[in-house]
Coordinates of C-alpha atoms in Angstrom, one line a residue:
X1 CA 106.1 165.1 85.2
X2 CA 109.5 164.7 87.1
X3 CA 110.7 162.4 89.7
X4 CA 112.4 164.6 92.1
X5 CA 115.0 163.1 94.0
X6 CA 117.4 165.6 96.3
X7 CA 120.4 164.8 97.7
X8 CA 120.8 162.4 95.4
X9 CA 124.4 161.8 94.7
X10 CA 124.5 161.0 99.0
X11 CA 124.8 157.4 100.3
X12 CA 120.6 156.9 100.3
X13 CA 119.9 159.2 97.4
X14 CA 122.5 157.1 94.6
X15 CA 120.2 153.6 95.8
X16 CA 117.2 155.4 94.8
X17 CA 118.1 156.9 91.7
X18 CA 119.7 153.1 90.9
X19 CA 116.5 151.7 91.5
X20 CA 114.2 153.9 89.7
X21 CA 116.5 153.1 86.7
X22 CA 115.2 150.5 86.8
X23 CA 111.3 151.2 87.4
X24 CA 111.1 154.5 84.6
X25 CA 112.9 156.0 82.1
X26 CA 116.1 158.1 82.7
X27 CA 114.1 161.5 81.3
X28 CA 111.8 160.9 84.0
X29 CA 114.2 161.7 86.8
X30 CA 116.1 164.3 88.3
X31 CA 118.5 164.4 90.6
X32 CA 119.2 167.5 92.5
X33 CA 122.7 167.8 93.4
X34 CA 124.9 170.4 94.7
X35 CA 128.2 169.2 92.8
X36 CA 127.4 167.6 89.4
X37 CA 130.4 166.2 88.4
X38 CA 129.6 163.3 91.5
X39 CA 126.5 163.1 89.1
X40 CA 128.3 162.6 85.8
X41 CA 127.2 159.0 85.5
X42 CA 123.4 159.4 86.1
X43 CA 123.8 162.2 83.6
X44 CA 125.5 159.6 81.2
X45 CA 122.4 157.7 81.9
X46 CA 120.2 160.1 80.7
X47 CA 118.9 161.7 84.4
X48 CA 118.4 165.1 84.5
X49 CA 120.6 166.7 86.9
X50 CA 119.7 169.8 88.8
X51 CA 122.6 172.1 90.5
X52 CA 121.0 173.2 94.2
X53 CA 121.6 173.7 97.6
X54 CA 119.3 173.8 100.6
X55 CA 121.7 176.4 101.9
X56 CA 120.9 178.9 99.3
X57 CA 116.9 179.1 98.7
X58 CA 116.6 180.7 95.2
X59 CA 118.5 177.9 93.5
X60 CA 115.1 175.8 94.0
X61 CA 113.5 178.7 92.1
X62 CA 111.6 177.1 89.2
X63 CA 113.0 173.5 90.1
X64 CA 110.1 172.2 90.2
X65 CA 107.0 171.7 88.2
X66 CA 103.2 171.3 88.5
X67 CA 102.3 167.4 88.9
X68 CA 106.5 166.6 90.3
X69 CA 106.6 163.9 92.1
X70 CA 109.1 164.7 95.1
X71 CA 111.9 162.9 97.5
X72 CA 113.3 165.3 100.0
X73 CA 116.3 163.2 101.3
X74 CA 117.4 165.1 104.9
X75 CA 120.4 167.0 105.2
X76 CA 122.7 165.7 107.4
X77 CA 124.7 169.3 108.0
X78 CA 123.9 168.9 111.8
X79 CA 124.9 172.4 112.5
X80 CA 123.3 174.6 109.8
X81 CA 119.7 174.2 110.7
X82 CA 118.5 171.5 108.8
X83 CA 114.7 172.3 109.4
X84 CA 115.3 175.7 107.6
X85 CA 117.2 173.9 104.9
X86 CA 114.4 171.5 104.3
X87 CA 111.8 174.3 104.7
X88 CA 113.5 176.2 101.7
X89 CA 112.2 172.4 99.4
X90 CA 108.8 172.3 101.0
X91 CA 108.1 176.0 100.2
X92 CA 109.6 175.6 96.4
X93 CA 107.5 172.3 96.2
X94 CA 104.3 174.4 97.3
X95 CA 105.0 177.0 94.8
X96 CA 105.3 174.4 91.9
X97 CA 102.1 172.6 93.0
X98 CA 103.8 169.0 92.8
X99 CA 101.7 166.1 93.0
X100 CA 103.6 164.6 96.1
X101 CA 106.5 165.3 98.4
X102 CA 107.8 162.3 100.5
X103 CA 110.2 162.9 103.3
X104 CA 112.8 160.7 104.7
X105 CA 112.1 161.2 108.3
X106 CA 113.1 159.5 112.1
X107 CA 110.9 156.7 113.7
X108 CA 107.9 158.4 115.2
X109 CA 109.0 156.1 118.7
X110 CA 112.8 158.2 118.9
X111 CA 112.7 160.5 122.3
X112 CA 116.5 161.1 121.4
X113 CA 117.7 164.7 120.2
X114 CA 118.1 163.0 116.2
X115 CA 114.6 163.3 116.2
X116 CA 113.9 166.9 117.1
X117 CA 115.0 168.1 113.8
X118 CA 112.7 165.6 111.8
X119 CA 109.7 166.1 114.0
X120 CA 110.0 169.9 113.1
X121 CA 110.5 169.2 109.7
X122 CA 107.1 167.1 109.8
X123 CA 105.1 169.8 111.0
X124 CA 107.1 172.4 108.8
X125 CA 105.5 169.7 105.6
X126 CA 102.3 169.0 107.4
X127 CA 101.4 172.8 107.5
X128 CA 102.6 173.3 104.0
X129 CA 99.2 171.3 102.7
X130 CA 101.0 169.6 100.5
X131 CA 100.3 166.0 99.6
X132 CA 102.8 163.7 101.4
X133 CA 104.6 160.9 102.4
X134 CA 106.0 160.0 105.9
X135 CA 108.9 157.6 105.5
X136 CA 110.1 157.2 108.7
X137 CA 113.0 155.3 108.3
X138 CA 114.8 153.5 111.4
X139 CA 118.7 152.5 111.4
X140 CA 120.3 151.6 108.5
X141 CA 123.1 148.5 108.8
X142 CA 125.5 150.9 107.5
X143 CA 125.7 153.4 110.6
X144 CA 127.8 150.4 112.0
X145 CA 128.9 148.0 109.2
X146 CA 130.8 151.4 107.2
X147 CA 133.1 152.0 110.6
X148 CA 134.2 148.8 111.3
X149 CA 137.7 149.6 111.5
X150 CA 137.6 150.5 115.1
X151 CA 136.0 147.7 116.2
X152 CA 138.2 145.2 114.3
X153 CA 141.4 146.8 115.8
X154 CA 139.9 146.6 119.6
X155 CA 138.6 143.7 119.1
X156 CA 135.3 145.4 121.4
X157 CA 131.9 146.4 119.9
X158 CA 131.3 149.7 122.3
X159 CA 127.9 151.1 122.5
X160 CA 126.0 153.3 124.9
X161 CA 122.5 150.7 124.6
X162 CA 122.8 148.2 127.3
X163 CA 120.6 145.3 126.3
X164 CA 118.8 147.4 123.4
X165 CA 117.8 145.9 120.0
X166 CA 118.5 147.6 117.1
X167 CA 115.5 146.3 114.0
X168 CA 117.6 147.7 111.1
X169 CA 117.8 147.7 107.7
X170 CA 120.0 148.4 104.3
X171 CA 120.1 151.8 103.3
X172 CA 119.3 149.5 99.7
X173 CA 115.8 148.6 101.3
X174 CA 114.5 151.9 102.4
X175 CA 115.8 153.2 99.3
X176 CA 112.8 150.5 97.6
X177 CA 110.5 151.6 99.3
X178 CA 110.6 155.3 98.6
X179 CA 111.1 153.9 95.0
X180 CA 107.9 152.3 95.4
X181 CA 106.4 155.2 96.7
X182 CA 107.4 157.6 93.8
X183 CA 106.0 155.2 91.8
X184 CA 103.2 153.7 93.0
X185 CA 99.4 155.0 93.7
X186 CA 97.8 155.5 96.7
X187 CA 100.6 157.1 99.2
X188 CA 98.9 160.6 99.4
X189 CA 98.8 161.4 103.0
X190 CA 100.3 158.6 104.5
X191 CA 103.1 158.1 107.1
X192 CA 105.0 154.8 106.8
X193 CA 107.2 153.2 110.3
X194 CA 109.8 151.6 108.7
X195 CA 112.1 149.0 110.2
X196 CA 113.8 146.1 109.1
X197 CA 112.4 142.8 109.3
X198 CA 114.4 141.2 112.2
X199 CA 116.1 143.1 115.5
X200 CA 119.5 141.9 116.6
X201 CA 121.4 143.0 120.1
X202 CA 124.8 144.6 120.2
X203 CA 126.0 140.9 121.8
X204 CA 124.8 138.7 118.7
X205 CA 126.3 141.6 116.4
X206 CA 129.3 141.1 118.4
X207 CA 129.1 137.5 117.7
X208 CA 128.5 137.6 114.2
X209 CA 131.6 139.6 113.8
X210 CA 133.5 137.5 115.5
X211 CA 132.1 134.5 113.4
X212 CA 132.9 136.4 109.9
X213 CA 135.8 137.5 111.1
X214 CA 137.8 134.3 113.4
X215 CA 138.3 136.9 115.8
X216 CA 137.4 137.1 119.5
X217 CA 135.0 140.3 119.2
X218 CA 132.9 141.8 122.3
X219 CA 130.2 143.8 123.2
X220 CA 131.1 146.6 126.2
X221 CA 128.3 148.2 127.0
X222 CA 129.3 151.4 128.3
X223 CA 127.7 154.5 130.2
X224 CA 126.7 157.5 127.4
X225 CA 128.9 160.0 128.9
X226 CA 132.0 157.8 128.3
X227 CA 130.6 156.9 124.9
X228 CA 131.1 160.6 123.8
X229 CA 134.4 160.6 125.4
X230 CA 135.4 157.7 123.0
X231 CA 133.5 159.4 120.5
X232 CA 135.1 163.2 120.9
X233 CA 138.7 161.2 121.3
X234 CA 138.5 159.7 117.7
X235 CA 137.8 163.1 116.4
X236 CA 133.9 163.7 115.8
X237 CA 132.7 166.7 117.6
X238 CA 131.0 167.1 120.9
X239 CA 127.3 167.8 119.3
X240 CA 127.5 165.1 116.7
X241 CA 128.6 162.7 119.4
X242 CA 126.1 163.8 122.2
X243 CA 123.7 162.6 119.1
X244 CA 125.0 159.3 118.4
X245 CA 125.1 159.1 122.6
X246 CA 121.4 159.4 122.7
X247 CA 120.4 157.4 119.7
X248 CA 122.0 154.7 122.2
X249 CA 120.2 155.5 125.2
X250 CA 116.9 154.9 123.1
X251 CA 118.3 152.0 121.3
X252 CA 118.1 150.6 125.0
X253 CA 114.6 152.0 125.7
X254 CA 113.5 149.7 122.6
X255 CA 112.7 152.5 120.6
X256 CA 114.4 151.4 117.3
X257 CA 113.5 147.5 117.8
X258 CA 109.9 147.5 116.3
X259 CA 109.2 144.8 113.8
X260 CA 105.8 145.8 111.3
X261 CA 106.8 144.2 107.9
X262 CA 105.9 147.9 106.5
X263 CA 109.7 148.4 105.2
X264 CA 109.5 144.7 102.8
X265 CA 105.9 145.6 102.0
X266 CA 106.8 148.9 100.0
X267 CA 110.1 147.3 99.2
X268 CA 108.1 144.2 97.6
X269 CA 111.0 141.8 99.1
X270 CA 112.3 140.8 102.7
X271 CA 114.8 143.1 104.0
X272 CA 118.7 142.3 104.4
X273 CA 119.7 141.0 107.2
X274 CA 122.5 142.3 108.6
X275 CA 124.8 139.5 108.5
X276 CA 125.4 140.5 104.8
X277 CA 126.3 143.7 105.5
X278 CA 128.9 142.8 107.6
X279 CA 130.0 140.0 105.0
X280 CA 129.9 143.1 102.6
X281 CA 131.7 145.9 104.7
X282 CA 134.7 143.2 104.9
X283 CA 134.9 142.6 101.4
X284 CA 135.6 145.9 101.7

C-alpha cells in the first residue's frame, strides 16, 4: 500500500510530501511527477517517484495499486480541460481499486467561474463510486504574498472585492490536513470546507503591508473589468484574468470569508495567519 500523491513536485504537492516525511516511511510514498529530475531529492529520500501526465492517459496505466491511498492535486493548465485531465486519475484509480482518492477541490460557497471546473470534477469522482475525500480548500496566503512585487512598487493593493473578506490559509496548512487525511481513519466519504482560521479585508492587508514594510501602502478597490485590464496589461491572459476578476467579485459576496475551524482540526494546529506570510514573502 502506496500513498499516492500527484502533482507533487508543484507548490502544494512538495508541503505534502514534506510532511508525510514526516508521518510514514519514505517507501510508503509516491510522488507522481511529470519531470523527475524536480523530484531528485524526494527520490534521495527514498519516495518513489512515478513519471505521468494527466495529458497523456496511459502513463497512469498500472500506477496504481489495490488498497492505494490517493491525493489528486488539481491541474492548474486552465486551458487544457482540466476535468478530462483529472478524469484520466479517477478512472486509473477505479481500475486499481484504491482504498481512497482525496481531491483538492474549490469551496462549495464559490459562484465564480474557478469553481466550474472543480464542481465537474466532483461529480466526475462522485460517479466514479470510489471512496473519497472532499477537500475543498479556500485561498491560500500565497496567491497574494508570492506577487508582491507589484504592489510594493505602486505602493496600492488593487483588487476587484470591494469590502470582501478573504479567510485564508498557508498552502503549509491545507497541505496537513490532506496529510492527516492520507493517514488517518475515518475520511471515507466525506467532504471537508476548509478555511483558515481568521478573515482579513484587503484594507487591514493593506495595512499590514505598510506596517512590515514603513511604507505608505493602500487598498484601491477597483471595478472587475478594469481589474482585467491591469491584469491583461502585466502580461497574463484574458481567460486567466477574467478568473482571478471573478474570484474578486465573490470575495466581495463573502464567499471565501467562512470561519469553521475544519482546516486546524485536520491540520491538528491553528492555521498561519497571514501576517507571517507577508513577513516571509519579504524575506524573500
Amino acid at each position: 500500500m502506496s500513498i499516492v500523491v500527484t502533482g507533487a513536485t508543484g507548490h502544494l504537492g512538495r508541503h505534502v510530501v514534506e510532511q508525510l516525511l514526516e508521518k510514514v516511511p519514505a517507501d510508503q510514498i509516491t510522488a507522481v511527477v511529470r519531470t523527475p529530475e524536480k523530484a531528485a531529492d524526494f527520490a534521495a529520500r527514498g519516495v518513489k517517484i512515478a513519471v505521468a501526465d494527466y495529458n497523456a492517459p496511459e502513463t497512469f496505466d498500472g500506477l496504481f495499486a489495490a488498497g492505494d491511498k490517493v491525493l489528486l492535486i488539481s491541474g492548474n493548465e486552465f486551458d487544457k480541460g482540466r476535468v478530462g485531465q483529472h478524469q484520466v486519475v479517477i478512472d486509473a484509480a477505479k481500475a486499481a481499486g484504491v482504498a481512497l482518492l482525496a481531491y483538492t477541490s474549490a469551496p462549495g460557497s464559490l459562484t465564480a467561474a474557478l469553481g466550474d471546473d472543480h464542481r465537474a470534477t466532483e461529480d466526475v469522482l462522485l460517479a466514479s463510486g470510489l471512496p473519497y475525500t472532499l477537500l475543498r480548500n479556500g485561498w491560500y496566503h500565497e496567491n497574494y504574498t508570492e506577487n508582491l512585487a507589484p504592489v510594493l512598487e505602486h505602493n496600492a493593493v488593487v483588487a476587484a472585492a470591494g469590502e470582501g473578506k478573504v479567510a485564508s490559509a498557508a498552502r503549509a496548512d491545507y497541505a496537513a490536513a490532506a496529510v492527516g487525511v492520507l493517514t488517518g481513519e475515518g475520511h471515507e466519504n466525506k467532504t471537508y470546507e476548509l478555511s483558515g482560521d481568521a478573515a482579513w479585508s484587503f484594507a487591514e492587508y493593506a495595512a499590514e503591508l505598510s506596517a512590515q514594510t514603513g511604507k505608505e501602502i493602500a487598498y484601491s478597490s477597483v471595478p472587475a473589468d478594469t481589474l482585467i485590464g491591469i491584469l491583461t496589461g502585466a502580461g497574463l491572459p484574458g481567460p486567466l484574468a477574467a478568473i482571478l476578476a471573478g474570484v474578486d467579485q465573490s470575495i466581495e459576496k463573502g464567499e471565501l470569508a467562512f470561519v469553521n475551524g475544519e482546516l486546524s482540526r485536520l491540520a491538528g494546529r491553528p492555521t498561519a495567519p497571514l501576517s507571517e506570510a507577508i513577513t516571509a514573502a519579504l524575506k524573500g
